Structure formats: C-alpha cells, structure tokens
Amino acid sequence: MARKLICIFVSIIMLSITVCEIKTVEGKPDTNGDFNSVHRAYTSNPESFTGEKDLIVDIIQEITEPLYMPYLETIVAFGTRVTGSTSCYNTGTYLYNEFESMGLAVRYQEWNNGGYNDRNIEATLPGVNETSDELYLIFGHYDTVSNCPGADDDASGVATVLAAAYLLSQCTFEHTIRFIAFSGEEQWMLGSHEYVEEAVQNGDNIVAVLNVDMIGF
C-alpha cells in the first residue's frame, strides 16, 4: 500500500505544478505516532523546477502510517455504509468535519437519483491564480455494499483523499483542487453522476481527475 500511496501523491502534486509556498504546520504526527510542533516554511521560484521537485519529495516524506491509518480505521468503524443508511449519513458528516478542520471550503451536494437520497461531500482548496478556472479533482466513494465495512472498497481510497487534503492544504497552488467523497457508487455511480451533471451545467473547466478506488487490496 505504501508504494501505491507514494505514486498517488506524486500524481496529486504534479496536477498543479507551480507551488507558491508551504504554510506553517502545527501538531502533525511524526513517524512514531507522537504529535509534535513542526514549523516549516518553504518558498519556491515558480520558474525553478528543482524547487518544485524538492517540495514534492518533502510532501511524500510526510506520508506515514500514523497520518493515514486513523482516517481508514475511523471510516471502517462506521460499519456497513449502504447509500441512504444512517451509517452512511454519519460517515458523510465525519468527512465534512474533517475537511472543514483543515481550513477548506466544504459543502454537501444533496442528490436524489434512482430512488436514493444522499449527499456528496466536496472540499475546495482555491488556487492563487485568480485568472485560472482550471479544476483538479481528487475523489473516492464512502458508501459500501451491504454486510461489508468496505475497508478496501473504498475506505482505503477515501482515507487517501483525506490524507491528500491534509497535506496539500498546507500548500498554495496556482489552480484550484477539489477533494470529493461520493456516495451512491455501489448503486452504479449515482452520486458522481449527479456531480457531473452539476459540473456540466456550471461549465466547470475540469482539467484532470484522480479517482482513488480500492488501493488497499
């Protein structure tokens, strides 16, 4: 799993190549699971690819089991998360609160499709280039099939989306990144279908997507 996560994070970082700075990070878990105070500032020259590569390496080194596993274990602890169920609803609330605690702009997208009512959770990290309408999406689905806690399908992916949001929220990028958790996937992508419908209506300029599904197998 660790090697897969590294590849995913490299892809995530390269989505928005120009990084302006990494903000001060407080109270992050170290590799032993202990919390300490980390103070770091990094400024890269937008024209310096070497500086960008260094920052990518820095962020990859922050990918640790103590960062990732609590997200995975918490999602799995909600149990079976069938679309429209109480446990699925409660998981969505947890995801919303986690994104919000990272300082991201968060919203619920309520949807009704195929006889199901549920909601997607979208968190936005705005780009600093005010002339850019480019959107980069990183997402997974938090619902499951019945009688299954969905550790692999897809708590593993949603935990990665949370970890990515946590790390990348410490940075500023040229273009906007959105982190999304869909429900209704197991009923054949109902929630994501509604998200795409809305994006088309809004004329969203989605440049690239990273769908993180079942990486824990």
mmCIF file of C-alpha atoms in Angstrom:
data_model
loop_
_atom_site.group_PDB
_atom_site.id
_atom_site.type_symbol
_atom_site.label_atom_id
_atom_site.label_comp_id
_atom_site.label_asym_id
_atom_site.label_seq_id
_atom_site.Cartn_x
_atom_site.Cartn_y
_atom_site.Cartn_z
ATOM 1 C CA MET A 1 0.000 0.000 0.000
ATOM 2 C CA ALA A 2 2.825 2.415 0.831
ATOM 3 C CA ARG A 3 4.239 2.283 -2.692
ATOM 4 C CA LYS A 4 0.780 2.838 -4.172
ATOM 5 C CA LEU A 5 0.220 5.834 -1.911
ATOM 6 C CA ILE A 6 3.537 7.375 -2.955
ATOM 7 C CA CYS A 7 2.625 7.042 -6.632
ATOM 8 C CA ILE A 8 -0.784 8.593 -5.949
ATOM 9 C CA PHE A 9 0.691 11.541 -4.103
ATOM 10 C CA VAL A 10 3.252 12.191 -6.844
ATOM 11 C CA SER A 11 0.349 12.360 -9.287
ATOM 12 C CA ILE A 12 -1.559 14.688 -6.975
ATOM 13 C CA ILE A 13 1.311 17.130 -6.592
ATOM 14 C CA MET A 14 2.049 17.238 -10.305
ATOM 15 C CA LEU A 15 -1.552 18.226 -11.051
ATOM 16 C CA SER A 16 -0.788 21.832 -10.095
ATOM 17 C CA ILE A 17 2.875 22.281 -10.921
ATOM 18 C CA THR A 18 3.586 25.759 -9.595
ATOM 19 C CA VAL A 19 3.650 25.809 -5.795
ATOM 20 C CA CYS A 20 3.892 29.190 -4.117
ATOM 21 C CA GLU A 21 4.615 28.235 -0.531
ATOM 22 C CA ILE A 22 4.035 25.683 2.184
ATOM 23 C CA LYS A 23 2.474 27.113 5.287
ATOM 24 C CA THR A 24 3.446 26.540 8.893
ATOM 25 C CA VAL A 25 2.195 23.179 10.142
ATOM 26 C CA GLU A 26 1.318 22.681 13.793
ATOM 27 C CA GLY A 27 0.950 19.462 15.746
ATOM 28 C CA LYS A 28 1.469 16.913 12.982
ATOM 29 C CA PRO A 29 2.069 13.261 13.886
ATOM 30 C CA ASP A 30 5.602 12.039 13.425
ATOM 31 C CA THR A 31 6.534 8.567 12.201
ATOM 32 C CA ASN A 32 6.242 7.181 15.733
ATOM 33 C CA GLY A 33 2.676 8.390 16.088
ATOM 34 C CA ASP A 34 3.617 11.157 18.519
ATOM 35 C CA PHE A 35 2.418 14.699 17.992
ATOM 36 C CA ASN A 36 4.981 17.433 17.911
ATOM 37 C CA SER A 37 5.127 21.009 16.756
ATOM 38 C CA VAL A 38 6.548 21.352 13.285
ATOM 39 C CA HIS A 39 7.452 24.805 11.999
ATOM 40 C CA ARG A 40 8.446 24.955 8.372
ATOM 41 C CA ALA A 41 8.282 27.484 5.595
ATOM 42 C CA TYR A 42 9.172 26.723 2.003
ATOM 43 C CA THR A 43 9.128 29.158 -0.880
ATOM 44 C CA SER A 44 9.800 28.053 -4.430
ATOM 45 C CA ASN A 45 10.538 30.070 -7.506
ATOM 46 C CA PRO A 46 7.727 29.328 -9.994
ATOM 47 C CA GLU A 47 10.388 29.042 -12.688
ATOM 48 C CA SER A 48 12.538 26.658 -10.671
ATOM 49 C CA PHE A 49 11.600 23.043 -11.318
ATOM 50 C CA THR A 50 14.292 21.936 -8.873
ATOM 51 C CA GLY A 51 12.489 23.719 -6.055
ATOM 52 C CA GLU A 52 9.219 22.077 -7.046
ATOM 53 C CA LYS A 53 10.802 18.615 -7.050
ATOM 54 C CA ASP A 54 12.208 19.277 -3.580
ATOM 55 C CA LEU A 55 8.757 20.207 -2.316
ATOM 56 C CA ILE A 56 7.245 17.070 -3.847
ATOM 57 C CA VAL A 57 9.829 14.995 -2.006
ATOM 58 C CA ASP A 58 9.077 16.888 1.218
ATOM 59 C CA ILE A 59 5.369 16.126 0.943
ATOM 60 C CA ILE A 60 5.930 12.468 0.051
ATOM 61 C CA GLN A 61 8.034 12.100 3.195
ATOM 62 C CA GLU A 62 5.014 13.242 5.208
ATOM 63 C CA ILE A 63 3.057 10.168 4.059
ATOM 64 C CA THR A 64 3.170 7.990 7.159
ATOM 65 C CA GLU A 65 1.071 5.260 8.693
ATOM 66 C CA PRO A 66 0.133 7.475 11.693
ATOM 67 C CA LEU A 67 -1.306 10.011 9.252
ATOM 68 C CA TYR A 68 -3.189 7.556 7.050
ATOM 69 C CA MET A 69 -4.425 4.781 9.337
ATOM 70 C CA PRO A 70 -6.642 6.844 11.693
ATOM 71 C CA TYR A 71 -8.663 8.016 8.711
ATOM 72 C CA LEU A 72 -9.039 4.456 7.429
ATOM 73 C CA GLU A 73 -9.905 2.996 10.832
ATOM 74 C CA THR A 74 -12.450 5.707 11.624
ATOM 75 C CA ILE A 75 -14.296 5.237 8.338
ATOM 76 C CA VAL A 76 -14.355 1.447 8.743
ATOM 77 C CA ALA A 77 -15.647 1.835 12.324
ATOM 78 C CA PHE A 78 -18.904 3.280 10.971
ATOM 79 C CA GLY A 79 -19.582 -0.226 9.658
ATOM 80 C CA THR A 80 -21.620 -1.022 6.575
ATOM 81 C CA ARG A 81 -22.341 2.245 4.773
ATOM 82 C CA VAL A 82 -25.099 1.488 2.295
ATOM 83 C CA THR A 83 -26.240 4.567 0.421
ATOM 84 C CA GLY A 84 -29.046 6.308 2.290
ATOM 85 C CA SER A 85 -28.406 4.493 5.578
ATOM 86 C CA THR A 86 -27.747 6.160 8.922
ATOM 87 C CA SER A 87 -24.156 4.900 8.991
ATOM 88 C CA CYS A 88 -23.535 6.330 5.519
ATOM 89 C CA TYR A 89 -25.025 9.658 6.617
ATOM 90 C CA ASN A 90 -22.859 9.730 9.752
ATOM 91 C CA THR A 91 -19.753 8.951 7.708
ATOM 92 C CA GLY A 92 -20.559 11.875 5.442
ATOM 93 C CA THR A 93 -20.808 14.156 8.462
ATOM 94 C CA TYR A 94 -17.426 12.931 9.693
ATOM 95 C CA LEU A 95 -15.833 13.615 6.316
ATOM 96 C CA TYR A 96 -17.338 17.099 6.181
ATOM 97 C CA ASN A 97 -15.965 17.910 9.637
ATOM 98 C CA GLU A 98 -12.502 16.592 8.785
ATOM 99 C CA PHE A 99 -12.273 18.673 5.625
ATOM 100 C CA GLU A 100 -13.543 21.718 7.490
ATOM 101 C CA SER A 101 -10.929 21.258 10.222
ATOM 102 C CA MET A 102 -8.264 21.570 7.515
ATOM 103 C CA GLY A 103 -9.474 25.070 6.691
ATOM 104 C CA LEU A 104 -11.008 24.042 3.369
ATOM 105 C CA ALA A 105 -14.273 25.379 1.974
ATOM 106 C CA VAL A 106 -16.700 22.461 2.327
ATOM 107 C CA ARG A 107 -20.222 21.789 1.100
ATOM 108 C CA TYR A 108 -22.757 18.998 0.903
ATOM 109 C CA GLN A 109 -24.183 18.262 -2.511
ATOM 110 C CA GLU A 110 -27.583 16.755 -1.798
ATOM 111 C CA TRP A 111 -28.819 14.450 -4.541
ATOM 112 C CA ASN A 112 -31.798 12.281 -5.455
ATOM 113 C CA ASN A 113 -31.280 9.578 -8.052
ATOM 114 C CA GLY A 114 -32.580 6.081 -8.752
ATOM 115 C CA GLY A 115 -34.823 6.075 -5.699
ATOM 116 C CA TYR A 116 -31.937 7.003 -3.363
ATOM 117 C CA ASN A 117 -31.379 10.216 -1.430
ATOM 118 C CA ASP A 118 -27.901 11.018 -0.174
ATOM 119 C CA ARG A 119 -25.112 13.561 -0.417
ATOM 120 C CA ASN A 120 -21.610 14.062 -1.753
ATOM 121 C CA ILE A 121 -19.022 15.997 0.227
ATOM 122 C CA GLU A 122 -16.836 18.473 -1.633
ATOM 123 C CA ALA A 123 -13.872 20.379 -0.162
ATOM 124 C CA THR A 124 -12.105 23.092 -2.131
ATOM 125 C CA LEU A 125 -8.529 24.368 -1.968
ATOM 126 C CA PRO A 126 -8.661 27.563 -4.064
ATOM 127 C CA GLY A 127 -5.847 28.320 -6.471
ATOM 128 C CA VAL A 128 -3.976 31.598 -6.098
ATOM 129 C CA ASN A 129 -4.150 32.416 -9.812
ATOM 130 C CA GLU A 130 -7.360 34.422 -9.987
ATOM 131 C CA THR A 131 -7.359 34.278 -13.785
ATOM 132 C CA SER A 132 -7.441 30.468 -13.830
ATOM 133 C CA ASP A 133 -10.675 28.487 -13.931
ATOM 134 C CA GLU A 134 -8.878 25.122 -14.029
ATOM 135 C CA LEU A 135 -10.135 22.484 -11.600
ATOM 136 C CA TYR A 136 -8.288 19.362 -10.475
ATOM 137 C CA LEU A 137 -10.360 16.696 -8.712
ATOM 138 C CA ILE A 138 -9.256 14.005 -6.261
ATOM 139 C CA PHE A 139 -12.013 11.681 -5.094
ATOM 140 C CA GLY A 140 -13.244 8.343 -3.778
ATOM 141 C CA HIS A 141 -16.580 6.919 -2.595
ATOM 142 C CA TYR A 142 -17.551 6.329 1.004
ATOM 143 C CA ASP A 143 -20.598 4.076 0.562
ATOM 144 C CA THR A 144 -20.349 0.272 0.604
ATOM 145 C CA VAL A 145 -22.254 -2.807 -0.446
ATOM 146 C CA SER A 146 -24.440 -4.437 2.215
ATOM 147 C CA ASN A 147 -22.934 -6.530 5.035
ATOM 148 C CA CYS A 148 -19.453 -5.162 4.429
ATOM 149 C CA PRO A 149 -17.386 -2.484 6.221
ATOM 150 C CA GLY A 150 -15.678 -1.617 2.921
ATOM 151 C CA ALA A 151 -12.120 -1.305 4.234
ATOM 152 C CA ASP A 152 -10.748 -1.692 0.715
ATOM 153 C CA ASP A 153 -13.812 -0.598 -1.264
ATOM 154 C CA ASP A 154 -13.483 2.240 -0.673
ATOM 155 C CA ALA A 155 -12.407 3.378 2.792
ATOM 156 C CA SER A 156 -8.847 2.918 1.529
ATOM 157 C CA GLY A 157 -9.463 5.486 -1.184
ATOM 158 C CA VAL A 158 -11.373 7.998 0.938
ATOM 159 C CA ALA A 159 -8.651 7.833 3.602
ATOM 160 C CA THR A 160 -6.165 8.707 0.865
ATOM 161 C CA VAL A 161 -8.323 11.651 -0.222
ATOM 162 C CA LEU A 162 -8.352 12.886 3.390
ATOM 163 C CA ALA A 163 -4.586 12.447 3.728
ATOM 164 C CA ALA A 164 -4.048 14.272 0.437
ATOM 165 C CA ALA A 165 -6.331 17.092 1.568
ATOM 166 C CA TYR A 166 -4.492 17.360 4.884
ATOM 167 C CA LEU A 167 -1.054 17.590 3.292
ATOM 168 C CA LEU A 168 -1.959 19.741 0.309
ATOM 169 C CA SER A 169 -3.982 22.155 2.442
ATOM 170 C CA GLN A 170 -0.614 23.239 3.872
ATOM 171 C CA CYS A 171 0.341 24.495 0.407
ATOM 172 C CA THR A 172 -0.846 27.053 -2.090
ATOM 173 C CA PHE A 173 -1.196 26.174 -5.768
ATOM 174 C CA GLU A 174 -1.783 28.069 -8.986
ATOM 175 C CA HIS A 175 -5.018 26.213 -9.729
ATOM 176 C CA THR A 176 -7.958 25.009 -7.645
ATOM 177 C CA ILE A 177 -8.015 21.469 -6.229
ATOM 178 C CA ARG A 178 -11.228 19.819 -5.068
ATOM 179 C CA PHE A 179 -11.388 16.796 -2.778
ATOM 180 C CA ILE A 180 -14.644 14.865 -3.108
ATOM 181 C CA ALA A 181 -16.252 11.911 -1.335
ATOM 182 C CA PHE A 182 -19.136 10.390 -3.287
ATOM 183 C CA SER A 183 -21.984 8.208 -2.110
ATOM 184 C CA GLY A 184 -24.184 6.052 -4.338
ATOM 185 C CA GLU A 185 -21.238 4.433 -6.123
ATOM 186 C CA GLU A 186 -22.359 0.889 -5.364
ATOM 187 C CA GLN A 187 -25.743 1.626 -6.961
ATOM 188 C CA TRP A 188 -23.813 2.365 -10.136
ATOM 189 C CA MET A 189 -22.254 5.770 -9.566
ATOM 190 C CA LEU A 190 -25.413 7.693 -8.693
ATOM 191 C CA GLY A 191 -23.724 10.396 -6.611
ATOM 192 C CA SER A 192 -20.898 11.014 -9.065
ATOM 193 C CA HIS A 193 -23.427 11.142 -11.906
ATOM 194 C CA GLU A 194 -25.239 13.973 -10.161
ATOM 195 C CA TYR A 195 -21.931 15.734 -9.507
ATOM 196 C CA VAL A 196 -21.018 15.586 -13.189
ATOM 197 C CA GLU A 197 -24.474 16.835 -14.169
ATOM 198 C CA GLU A 198 -23.981 19.872 -11.946
ATOM 199 C CA ALA A 199 -20.442 20.451 -13.228
ATOM 200 C CA VAL A 200 -21.674 20.427 -16.835
ATOM 201 C CA GLN A 201 -24.453 22.876 -16.002
ATOM 202 C CA ASN A 202 -21.938 25.171 -14.291
ATOM 203 C CA GLY A 203 -19.480 24.940 -17.186
ATOM 204 C CA ASP A 204 -16.709 23.768 -14.847
ATOM 205 C CA ASN A 205 -13.297 23.521 -16.516
ATOM 206 C CA ILE A 206 -12.197 20.155 -15.102
ATOM 207 C CA VAL A 207 -8.669 19.572 -16.383
ATOM 208 C CA ALA A 208 -7.807 16.289 -14.635
ATOM 209 C CA VAL A 209 -9.218 13.823 -12.129
ATOM 210 C CA LEU A 210 -7.696 11.240 -9.829
ATOM 211 C CA ASN A 211 -10.163 8.511 -8.811
ATOM 212 C CA VAL A 212 -8.783 6.672 -5.772
ATOM 213 C CA ASP A 213 -10.677 3.373 -5.622
ATOM 214 C CA MET A 214 -9.703 0.140 -3.842
ATOM 215 C CA ILE A 215 -5.993 0.790 -3.296
ATOM 216 C CA GLY A 216 -5.817 -1.337 -0.132
ATOM 217 C CA PHE A 217 -6.201 -4.737 -1.810
#
